[in-house]
Amino acid sequence: EKYEMTFPMLYLRSFLFEPWLEFGGMININCSESKLSAGIVFQTKPFYGGKPHQVTAEIKGQSDNTTARISGDW
């Protein structure tokens, strides 16, 4: 099987104090042979509070129905 995927944006945060990198945005993963797809959202950390490196994903089957929803951190 062949998969096509896009990539999220990469952000450099707090470069004056302790720099760290963060992904942000949505990526799509698609397989044209099996008709499976996934959309993964990399959520950026809010300015105050919140947790870094949060992700949510939605996996779709052949009939374009959502088969799973996933959330967590990486």
PDB file of C-alpha atoms in Angstrom:
ATOM      1  CA  GLU A   1       0.000   0.000   0.000  1.00  0.00           C
ATOM      2  CA  LYS A   2       1.067   3.570  -0.629  1.00  0.00           C
ATOM      3  CA  TYR A   3       0.232   6.350   1.788  1.00  0.00           C
ATOM      4  CA  GLU A   4       0.255  10.065   1.091  1.00  0.00           C
ATOM      5  CA  MET A   5       0.591  12.486   3.951  1.00  0.00           C
ATOM      6  CA  THR A   6       0.971  16.173   4.585  1.00  0.00           C
ATOM      7  CA  PHE A   7       3.094  17.689   7.339  1.00  0.00           C
ATOM      8  CA  PRO A   8       2.220  20.123  10.146  1.00  0.00           C
ATOM      9  CA  MET A   9       3.853  23.482  10.745  1.00  0.00           C
ATOM     10  CA  LEU A  10       6.835  23.611  13.113  1.00  0.00           C
ATOM     11  CA  TYR A  11       7.006  26.517  15.569  1.00  0.00           C
ATOM     12  CA  LEU A  12       9.955  27.737  17.652  1.00  0.00           C
ATOM     13  CA  ARG A  13       8.626  28.877  21.022  1.00  0.00           C
ATOM     14  CA  SER A  14      10.209  30.947  23.792  1.00  0.00           C
ATOM     15  CA  PHE A  15      13.447  31.523  21.924  1.00  0.00           C
ATOM     16  CA  LEU A  16      14.583  34.174  24.464  1.00  0.00           C
ATOM     17  CA  PHE A  17      14.525  31.905  27.527  1.00  0.00           C
ATOM     18  CA  GLU A  18      14.386  28.148  27.039  1.00  0.00           C
ATOM     19  CA  PRO A  19      13.640  27.410  23.373  1.00  0.00           C
ATOM     20  CA  TRP A  20      11.413  24.486  22.424  1.00  0.00           C
ATOM     21  CA  LEU A  21       9.780  23.264  19.231  1.00  0.00           C
ATOM     22  CA  GLU A  22       6.094  22.601  18.703  1.00  0.00           C
ATOM     23  CA  PHE A  23       4.052  21.162  15.838  1.00  0.00           C
ATOM     24  CA  GLY A  24       0.802  22.900  14.924  1.00  0.00           C
ATOM     25  CA  GLY A  25      -1.912  22.409  12.349  1.00  0.00           C
ATOM     26  CA  MET A  26      -3.567  19.486  10.621  1.00  0.00           C
ATOM     27  CA  ILE A  27      -2.100  16.635   8.631  1.00  0.00           C
ATOM     28  CA  ASN A  28      -3.913  14.173   6.396  1.00  0.00           C
ATOM     29  CA  ILE A  29      -2.903  10.577   5.740  1.00  0.00           C
ATOM     30  CA  ASN A  30      -4.604   8.818   2.814  1.00  0.00           C
ATOM     31  CA  CYS A  31      -4.322   5.435   1.133  1.00  0.00           C
ATOM     32  CA  SER A  32      -5.835   5.379  -2.358  1.00  0.00           C
ATOM     33  CA  GLU A  33      -5.790   1.554  -2.494  1.00  0.00           C
ATOM     34  CA  SER A  34      -7.615   0.779   0.764  1.00  0.00           C
ATOM     35  CA  LYS A  35      -9.590   4.068   0.862  1.00  0.00           C
ATOM     36  CA  LEU A  36      -8.594   4.593   4.516  1.00  0.00           C
ATOM     37  CA  SER A  37      -7.775   8.071   5.776  1.00  0.00           C
ATOM     38  CA  ALA A  38      -6.858   9.892   8.951  1.00  0.00           C
ATOM     39  CA  GLY A  39      -6.885  13.542   9.924  1.00  0.00           C
ATOM     40  CA  ILE A  40      -4.575  14.477  12.788  1.00  0.00           C
ATOM     41  CA  VAL A  41      -4.632  17.894  14.457  1.00  0.00           C
ATOM     42  CA  PHE A  42      -1.548  19.069  16.350  1.00  0.00           C
ATOM     43  CA  GLN A  43      -2.831  21.663  18.804  1.00  0.00           C
ATOM     44  CA  THR A  44      -0.473  24.427  19.844  1.00  0.00           C
ATOM     45  CA  LYS A  45      -0.075  25.334  23.502  1.00  0.00           C
ATOM     46  CA  PRO A  46      -2.073  28.388  24.584  1.00  0.00           C
ATOM     47  CA  PHE A  47      -0.081  31.420  25.766  1.00  0.00           C
ATOM     48  CA  TYR A  48      -1.281  30.959  29.381  1.00  0.00           C
ATOM     49  CA  GLY A  49      -1.862  27.510  30.845  1.00  0.00           C
ATOM     50  CA  GLY A  50      -2.630  24.437  28.813  1.00  0.00           C
ATOM     51  CA  LYS A  51      -0.413  21.525  27.900  1.00  0.00           C
ATOM     52  CA  PRO A  52       2.009  21.334  24.990  1.00  0.00           C
ATOM     53  CA  HIS A  53       2.085  18.546  22.393  1.00  0.00           C
ATOM     54  CA  GLN A  54      -1.663  17.741  22.330  1.00  0.00           C
ATOM     55  CA  VAL A  55      -3.110  15.833  19.371  1.00  0.00           C
ATOM     56  CA  THR A  56      -6.540  14.706  18.221  1.00  0.00           C
ATOM     57  CA  ALA A  57      -7.194  12.346  15.335  1.00  0.00           C
ATOM     58  CA  GLU A  58     -10.118  10.991  13.375  1.00  0.00           C
ATOM     59  CA  ILE A  59      -9.756   7.780  11.380  1.00  0.00           C
ATOM     60  CA  LYS A  60     -12.169   7.089   8.536  1.00  0.00           C
ATOM     61  CA  GLY A  61     -12.960   3.778   6.887  1.00  0.00           C
ATOM     62  CA  GLN A  62     -13.779   2.866   3.305  1.00  0.00           C
ATOM     63  CA  SER A  63     -17.336   4.228   3.448  1.00  0.00           C
ATOM     64  CA  ASP A  64     -16.053   7.584   4.794  1.00  0.00           C
ATOM     65  CA  ASN A  65     -17.561   6.851   8.219  1.00  0.00           C
ATOM     66  CA  THR A  66     -15.512   7.761  11.268  1.00  0.00           C
ATOM     67  CA  THR A  67     -14.240   4.509  12.780  1.00  0.00           C
ATOM     68  CA  ALA A  68     -12.166   5.966  15.629  1.00  0.00           C
ATOM     69  CA  ARG A  69     -11.378   9.200  17.441  1.00  0.00           C
ATOM     70  CA  ILE A  70      -8.132   9.519  19.329  1.00  0.00           C
ATOM     71  CA  SER A  71      -6.772  12.238  21.608  1.00  0.00           C
ATOM     72  CA  GLY A  72      -3.699  12.572  23.759  1.00  0.00           C
ATOM     73  CA  ASP A  73      -0.174  13.904  23.696  1.00  0.00           C
ATOM     74  CA  TRP A  74       3.001  12.903  21.913  1.00  0.00           C
TER      75      TRP A  74
END
